């Protein structure tokens, strides 16, 4: 999760929330990694969406039941970026 640029993960009620870096001016948002995450969300899955809460960006993934599923989802996302 850290390699993908998430500062915090929260799994509750089968919903995963991945919090992006807190600084909206960060160069991370122009990076290959962030672009890859956006592309993955648009083309490879229908379980995820982006949300803005204040200055923080959050990736919300539905129907994640366990930490094992969290790991698999993040691994697939990471592999699609390479």
CSV table of N, CA, C and O in Angstrom, one decimal:
chain,number,residue,atom,x,y,z
A,1,UNK,N,0.8,-1.2,0.0
A,1,UNK,CA,0.0,0.0,0.0
A,1,UNK,C,0.9,1.3,0.0
A,1,UNK,O,0.6,2.2,-0.7
A,2,UNK,N,2.0,1.2,0.8
A,2,UNK,CA,2.9,2.4,0.8
A,2,UNK,C,3.5,2.6,-0.5
A,2,UNK,O,3.6,3.8,-1.0
A,3,UNK,N,3.9,1.6,-1.2
A,3,UNK,CA,4.5,1.7,-2.6
A,3,UNK,C,3.5,2.3,-3.6
A,3,UNK,O,3.9,3.0,-4.5
A,4,UNK,N,2.2,2.1,-3.3
A,4,UNK,CA,1.2,2.7,-4.2
A,4,UNK,C,0.9,4.2,-3.8
A,4,UNK,O,0.1,4.8,-4.5
A,5,UNK,N,1.4,4.6,-2.7
A,5,UNK,CA,1.2,6.0,-2.3
A,5,UNK,C,0.1,6.2,-1.3
A,5,UNK,O,-0.4,7.4,-1.1
A,6,UNK,N,-0.4,5.2,-0.7
A,6,UNK,CA,-1.4,5.3,0.3
A,6,UNK,C,-0.8,5.5,1.7
A,6,UNK,O,0.1,4.9,2.1
A,7,UNK,N,-1.3,6.5,2.5
A,7,UNK,CA,-0.9,6.8,3.8
A,7,UNK,C,-1.6,6.0,4.9
A,7,UNK,O,-1.0,5.7,5.9
A,8,UNK,N,-2.8,5.5,4.5
A,8,UNK,CA,-3.6,4.8,5.5
A,8,UNK,C,-4.6,4.0,4.8
A,8,UNK,O,-5.1,4.3,3.8
A,9,UNK,N,-4.9,2.8,5.4
A,9,UNK,CA,-5.9,1.9,4.9
A,9,UNK,C,-6.9,1.6,6.0
A,9,UNK,O,-6.5,1.5,7.2
A,10,UNK,N,-8.2,1.5,5.7
A,10,UNK,CA,-9.2,1.2,6.7
A,10,UNK,C,-10.2,0.2,6.0
A,10,UNK,O,-10.7,0.5,5.0
A,11,UNK,N,-10.3,-0.9,6.7
A,11,UNK,CA,-11.3,-1.9,6.2
A,11,UNK,C,-12.4,-2.1,7.3
A,11,UNK,O,-12.1,-2.4,8.4
A,12,UNK,N,-13.6,-1.7,6.9
A,12,UNK,CA,-14.7,-1.8,7.8
A,12,UNK,C,-16.0,-2.1,7.0
A,12,UNK,O,-16.2,-1.5,5.9
A,13,UNK,N,-16.8,-3.0,7.5
A,13,UNK,CA,-18.1,-3.4,6.8
A,13,UNK,C,-17.9,-3.7,5.3
A,13,UNK,O,-18.6,-3.2,4.5
A,14,UNK,N,-16.9,-4.5,5.0
A,14,UNK,CA,-16.6,-4.9,3.7
A,14,UNK,C,-16.3,-3.8,2.7
A,14,UNK,O,-16.4,-4.0,1.5
A,15,UNK,N,-15.8,-2.7,3.2
A,15,UNK,CA,-15.4,-1.5,2.4
A,15,UNK,C,-14.0,-1.1,2.8
A,15,UNK,O,-13.7,-0.9,4.0
A,16,UNK,N,-13.2,-1.1,1.8
A,16,UNK,CA,-11.8,-0.7,2.0
A,16,UNK,C,-11.6,0.8,1.6
A,16,UNK,O,-12.1,1.2,0.5
A,17,UNK,N,-11.1,1.6,2.5
A,17,UNK,CA,-10.8,3.0,2.2
A,17,UNK,C,-9.2,3.1,2.2
A,17,UNK,O,-8.6,2.8,3.2
A,18,UNK,N,-8.7,3.6,1.1
A,18,UNK,CA,-7.3,3.8,0.9
A,18,UNK,C,-7.1,5.3,0.8
A,18,UNK,O,-7.5,6.0,-0.2
A,19,UNK,N,-6.4,5.9,1.8
A,19,UNK,CA,-6.2,7.4,1.8
A,19,UNK,C,-4.9,7.7,1.1
A,19,UNK,O,-3.8,7.2,1.5
A,20,UNK,N,-5.0,8.6,0.1
A,20,UNK,CA,-3.8,9.1,-0.6
A,20,UNK,C,-3.1,10.1,0.3
A,20,UNK,O,-3.5,10.5,1.3
A,21,UNK,N,-1.9,10.5,-0.2
A,21,UNK,CA,-1.1,11.5,0.5
A,21,UNK,C,-1.9,12.7,0.8
A,21,UNK,O,-2.7,13.1,-0.1
A,22,UNK,N,-1.7,13.3,1.9
A,22,UNK,CA,-2.5,14.4,2.4
A,22,UNK,C,-2.3,15.7,1.6
A,22,UNK,O,-3.2,16.6,1.6
A,23,UNK,N,-1.2,15.9,1.0
A,23,UNK,CA,-0.9,17.2,0.4
A,23,UNK,C,-1.4,17.2,-1.1
A,23,UNK,O,-0.8,16.5,-1.9
A,24,UNK,N,-2.4,18.0,-1.4
A,24,UNK,CA,-2.9,17.9,-2.8
A,24,UNK,C,-1.9,18.5,-3.8
A,24,UNK,O,-2.1,18.3,-5.0
A,25,UNK,N,-0.9,19.2,-3.4
A,25,UNK,CA,0.1,19.8,-4.2
A,25,UNK,C,1.3,18.8,-4.5
A,25,UNK,O,2.2,19.1,-5.2
A,26,UNK,N,1.2,17.6,-3.9
A,26,UNK,CA,2.3,16.7,-4.0
A,26,UNK,C,2.6,16.2,-5.4
A,26,UNK,O,1.6,16.1,-6.2
A,27,UNK,N,3.8,16.0,-5.7
A,27,UNK,CA,4.2,15.5,-7.1
A,27,UNK,C,3.7,14.1,-7.3
A,27,UNK,O,3.6,13.7,-8.5
A,28,UNK,N,3.3,13.5,-6.3
A,28,UNK,CA,2.7,12.1,-6.4
A,28,UNK,C,1.6,12.1,-7.4
A,28,UNK,O,1.4,11.1,-8.2
A,29,UNK,N,0.7,13.1,-7.4
A,29,UNK,CA,-0.5,13.2,-8.2
A,29,UNK,C,-0.1,13.4,-9.7
A,29,UNK,O,-1.0,13.2,-10.6
A,30,UNK,N,1.1,13.6,-10.1
A,30,UNK,CA,1.6,13.6,-11.5
A,30,UNK,C,2.4,12.4,-11.8
A,30,UNK,O,3.0,12.3,-12.9
A,31,UNK,N,2.5,11.5,-10.8
A,31,UNK,CA,3.4,10.3,-11.0
A,31,UNK,C,2.8,9.2,-11.8
A,31,UNK,O,1.6,9.1,-12.0
A,32,UNK,N,3.7,8.3,-12.3
A,32,UNK,CA,3.3,7.1,-13.1
A,32,UNK,C,2.4,6.3,-12.2
A,32,UNK,O,1.4,5.7,-12.7
A,33,UNK,N,2.7,6.2,-10.9
A,33,UNK,CA,1.9,5.3,-10.0
A,33,UNK,C,0.5,5.8,-9.9
A,33,UNK,O,-0.4,5.0,-10.0
A,34,UNK,N,0.3,7.1,-9.7
A,34,UNK,CA,-1.1,7.6,-9.5
A,34,UNK,C,-1.8,7.5,-10.9
A,34,UNK,O,-3.0,7.1,-10.8
A,35,UNK,N,-1.2,7.7,-12.0
A,35,UNK,CA,-1.8,7.6,-13.3
A,35,UNK,C,-2.2,6.1,-13.5
A,35,UNK,O,-3.3,5.8,-14.0
A,36,UNK,N,-1.4,5.2,-13.0
A,36,UNK,CA,-1.6,3.8,-13.2
A,36,UNK,C,-2.8,3.4,-12.3
A,36,UNK,O,-3.6,2.5,-12.7
A,37,UNK,N,-2.9,3.9,-11.1
A,37,UNK,CA,-4.1,3.6,-10.3
A,37,UNK,C,-5.4,4.1,-10.9
A,37,UNK,O,-6.4,3.4,-11.0
A,38,UNK,N,-5.4,5.3,-11.5
A,38,UNK,CA,-6.6,5.8,-12.2
A,38,UNK,C,-6.9,4.9,-13.3
A,38,UNK,O,-8.1,4.6,-13.5
A,39,UNK,N,-6.0,4.5,-14.1
A,39,UNK,CA,-6.2,3.7,-15.3
A,39,UNK,C,-6.8,2.3,-14.8
A,39,UNK,O,-7.7,1.8,-15.4
A,40,UNK,N,-6.2,1.8,-13.8
A,40,UNK,CA,-6.7,0.5,-13.2
A,40,UNK,C,-8.2,0.6,-12.8
A,40,UNK,O,-9.0,-0.3,-13.1
A,41,UNK,N,-8.5,1.7,-12.1
A,41,UNK,CA,-9.9,1.9,-11.6
A,41,UNK,C,-10.9,2.0,-12.8
A,41,UNK,O,-12.0,1.5,-12.8
A,42,UNK,N,-10.4,2.6,-13.9
A,42,UNK,CA,-11.3,2.9,-15.0
A,42,UNK,C,-11.4,1.6,-15.9
A,42,UNK,O,-12.5,1.4,-16.5
A,43,UNK,N,-10.4,0.8,-16.0
A,43,UNK,CA,-10.4,-0.3,-17.0
A,43,UNK,C,-10.4,-1.7,-16.4
A,43,UNK,O,-10.8,-2.6,-17.1
A,44,UNK,N,-10.0,-1.9,-15.2
A,44,UNK,CA,-9.8,-3.3,-14.7
A,44,UNK,C,-10.7,-3.7,-13.6
A,44,UNK,O,-10.8,-4.9,-13.2
A,45,UNK,N,-11.4,-2.8,-13.0
A,45,UNK,CA,-12.3,-3.2,-11.9
A,45,UNK,C,-13.6,-2.3,-11.9
A,45,UNK,O,-13.5,-1.2,-12.3
A,46,UNK,N,-14.6,-2.9,-11.3
A,46,UNK,CA,-15.8,-2.1,-11.1
A,46,UNK,C,-16.2,-2.0,-9.7
A,46,UNK,O,-17.3,-1.5,-9.3
A,47,UNK,N,-15.3,-2.4,-8.8
A,47,UNK,CA,-15.5,-2.4,-7.3
A,47,UNK,C,-15.0,-1.1,-6.7
A,47,UNK,O,-15.2,-0.8,-5.5
A,48,UNK,N,-14.2,-0.3,-7.4
A,48,UNK,CA,-13.5,0.9,-6.9
A,48,UNK,C,-14.0,2.2,-7.4
A,48,UNK,O,-14.4,2.3,-8.6
A,49,UNK,N,-13.9,3.2,-6.6
A,49,UNK,CA,-14.2,4.6,-7.0
A,49,UNK,C,-13.3,5.6,-6.2
A,49,UNK,O,-12.9,5.2,-5.1
A,50,UNK,N,-13.2,6.8,-6.7
A,50,UNK,CA,-12.5,7.8,-6.0
A,50,UNK,C,-13.4,8.8,-5.3
A,50,UNK,O,-14.5,9.0,-5.9
A,51,UNK,N,-13.0,9.3,-4.2
A,51,UNK,CA,-13.8,10.3,-3.5
A,51,UNK,C,-12.9,11.3,-2.9
A,51,UNK,O,-11.8,11.0,-2.5
A,52,UNK,N,-13.4,12.5,-2.8
A,52,UNK,CA,-12.6,13.6,-2.2
A,52,UNK,C,-13.3,14.0,-0.9
A,52,UNK,O,-14.5,14.2,-0.8
A,53,UNK,N,-12.5,14.0,0.2
A,53,UNK,CA,-13.0,14.4,1.5
A,53,UNK,C,-12.1,15.5,2.0
A,53,UNK,O,-11.0,15.2,2.5
A,54,UNK,N,-12.6,16.7,1.9
A,54,UNK,CA,-11.7,17.8,2.3
A,54,UNK,C,-10.6,17.9,1.3
A,54,UNK,O,-10.8,17.9,0.1
A,55,UNK,N,-9.4,17.9,1.8
A,55,UNK,CA,-8.2,18.0,0.9
A,55,UNK,C,-7.7,16.5,0.6
A,55,UNK,O,-6.8,16.4,-0.3
A,56,UNK,N,-8.3,15.5,1.2
A,56,UNK,CA,-7.8,14.2,1.1
A,56,UNK,C,-8.5,13.4,0.0
A,56,UNK,O,-9.7,13.5,-0.1
A,57,UNK,N,-7.8,12.7,-0.8
A,57,UNK,CA,-8.4,11.8,-1.8
A,57,UNK,C,-8.4,10.4,-1.2
A,57,UNK,O,-7.5,10.0,-0.5
A,58,UNK,N,-9.5,9.7,-1.5
A,58,UNK,CA,-9.7,8.4,-1.0
A,58,UNK,C,-10.2,7.5,-2.1
A,58,UNK,O,-11.0,7.8,-2.9
A,59,UNK,N,-9.5,6.3,-2.2
A,59,UNK,CA,-9.9,5.2,-3.0
A,59,UNK,C,-10.8,4.3,-2.2
A,59,UNK,O,-10.4,3.8,-1.2
A,60,UNK,N,-12.1,4.1,-2.7
A,60,UNK,CA,-13.0,3.3,-2.0
A,60,UNK,C,-13.3,2.0,-2.8
A,60,UNK,O,-13.6,2.1,-4.0
A,61,UNK,N,-13.1,0.9,-2.1
A,61,UNK,CA,-13.3,-0.4,-2.8
A,61,UNK,C,-14.3,-1.2,-2.0
A,61,UNK,O,-14.2,-1.4,-0.8
A,62,UNK,N,-15.4,-1.6,-2.7
A,62,UNK,CA,-16.5,-2.3,-2.1
A,62,UNK,C,-16.3,-3.8,-2.2
A,62,UNK,O,-15.5,-4.3,-3.0
A,63,UNK,N,-17.0,-4.5,-1.3
A,63,UNK,CA,-17.0,-6.0,-1.3
A,63,UNK,C,-15.6,-6.6,-1.0
A,63,UNK,O,-15.2,-7.6,-1.7
A,64,UNK,N,-14.9,-6.0,-0.1
A,64,UNK,CA,-13.6,-6.6,0.3
A,64,UNK,C,-13.9,-7.2,1.7
A,64,UNK,O,-14.2,-6.4,2.7
A,65,UNK,N,-13.7,-8.5,1.9
A,65,UNK,CA,-14.2,-9.1,3.1
A,65,UNK,C,-13.0,-9.4,4.1
A,65,UNK,O,-13.3,-9.7,5.3
A,66,UNK,N,-11.8,-9.5,3.6
A,66,UNK,CA,-10.7,-9.9,4.5
A,66,UNK,C,-9.4,-9.1,4.1
A,66,UNK,O,-9.3,-8.6,3.0
A,67,UNK,N,-8.4,-9.2,5.0
A,67,UNK,CA,-7.1,-8.6,4.7
A,67,UNK,C,-6.5,-9.4,3.5
A,67,UNK,O,-5.7,-8.8,2.7
A,68,UNK,N,-6.7,-10.6,3.3
A,68,UNK,CA,-6.2,-11.4,2.2
A,68,UNK,C,-6.7,-10.8,0.9
A,68,UNK,O,-6.0,-10.7,-0.1
A,69,UNK,N,-8.0,-10.4,0.8
A,69,UNK,CA,-8.6,-9.8,-0.3
A,69,UNK,C,-8.0,-8.4,-0.6
A,69,UNK,O,-7.8,-8.0,-1.7
A,70,UNK,N,-7.7,-7.7,0.5
A,70,UNK,CA,-7.1,-6.4,0.4
A,70,UNK,C,-5.7,-6.5,-0.3
A,70,UNK,O,-5.4,-5.8,-1.2
A,71,UNK,N,-5.0,-7.5,0.2
A,71,UNK,CA,-3.6,-7.8,-0.4
A,71,UNK,C,-3.7,-8.1,-1.9
A,71,UNK,O,-3.0,-7.6,-2.7
A,72,UNK,N,-4.7,-9.0,-2.2
A,72,UNK,CA,-4.8,-9.4,-3.6
A,72,UNK,C,-5.2,-8.2,-4.5
A,72,UNK,O,-4.7,-8.0,-5.6
A,73,UNK,N,-6.1,-7.4,-4.0
A,73,UNK,CA,-6.5,-6.2,-4.8
A,73,UNK,C,-5.4,-5.3,-5.0
A,73,UNK,O,-5.1,-4.8,-6.1
A,74,UNK,N,-4.6,-4.9,-4.0
A,74,UNK,CA,-3.5,-4.0,-4.1
A,74,UNK,C,-2.4,-4.6,-4.9
A,74,UNK,O,-1.8,-3.9,-5.7
A,75,UNK,N,-2.2,-5.9,-4.9
A,75,UNK,CA,-1.1,-6.6,-5.7
A,75,UNK,C,-1.5,-6.5,-7.1
A,75,UNK,O,-0.7,-6.2,-8.0
A,76,UNK,N,-2.8,-6.8,-7.5
A,76,UNK,CA,-3.2,-6.6,-8.9
A,76,UNK,C,-3.1,-5.2,-9.4
A,76,UNK,O,-2.7,-5.0,-10.5
A,77,UNK,N,-3.4,-4.3,-8.6
A,77,UNK,CA,-3.3,-2.9,-9.0
A,77,UNK,C,-1.8,-2.5,-9.2
A,77,UNK,O,-1.5,-1.9,-10.2
A,78,UNK,N,-0.9,-3.0,-8.3
A,78,UNK,CA,0.5,-2.7,-8.5
A,78,UNK,C,1.0,-3.3,-9.7
A,78,UNK,O,1.8,-2.7,-10.5
A,79,UNK,N,0.7,-4.6,-10.0
A,79,UNK,CA,1.1,-5.3,-11.2
A,79,UNK,C,0.7,-4.6,-12.5
A,79,UNK,O,1.4,-4.7,-13.5
A,80,UNK,N,-0.5,-4.0,-12.5
A,80,UNK,CA,-1.0,-3.3,-13.7
A,80,UNK,C,-0.2,-2.1,-14.0
A,80,UNK,O,-0.2,-1.6,-15.1
A,81,UNK,N,0.5,-1.5,-13.0
A,81,UNK,CA,1.2,-0.3,-13.2
A,81,UNK,C,2.6,-0.5,-13.8
A,81,UNK,O,3.0,0.3,-14.6
A,82,UNK,N,3.2,-1.6,-13.5
A,82,UNK,CA,4.6,-1.9,-14.0
A,82,UNK,C,4.6,-2.0,-15.5
A,82,UNK,O,3.8,-2.2,-16.2
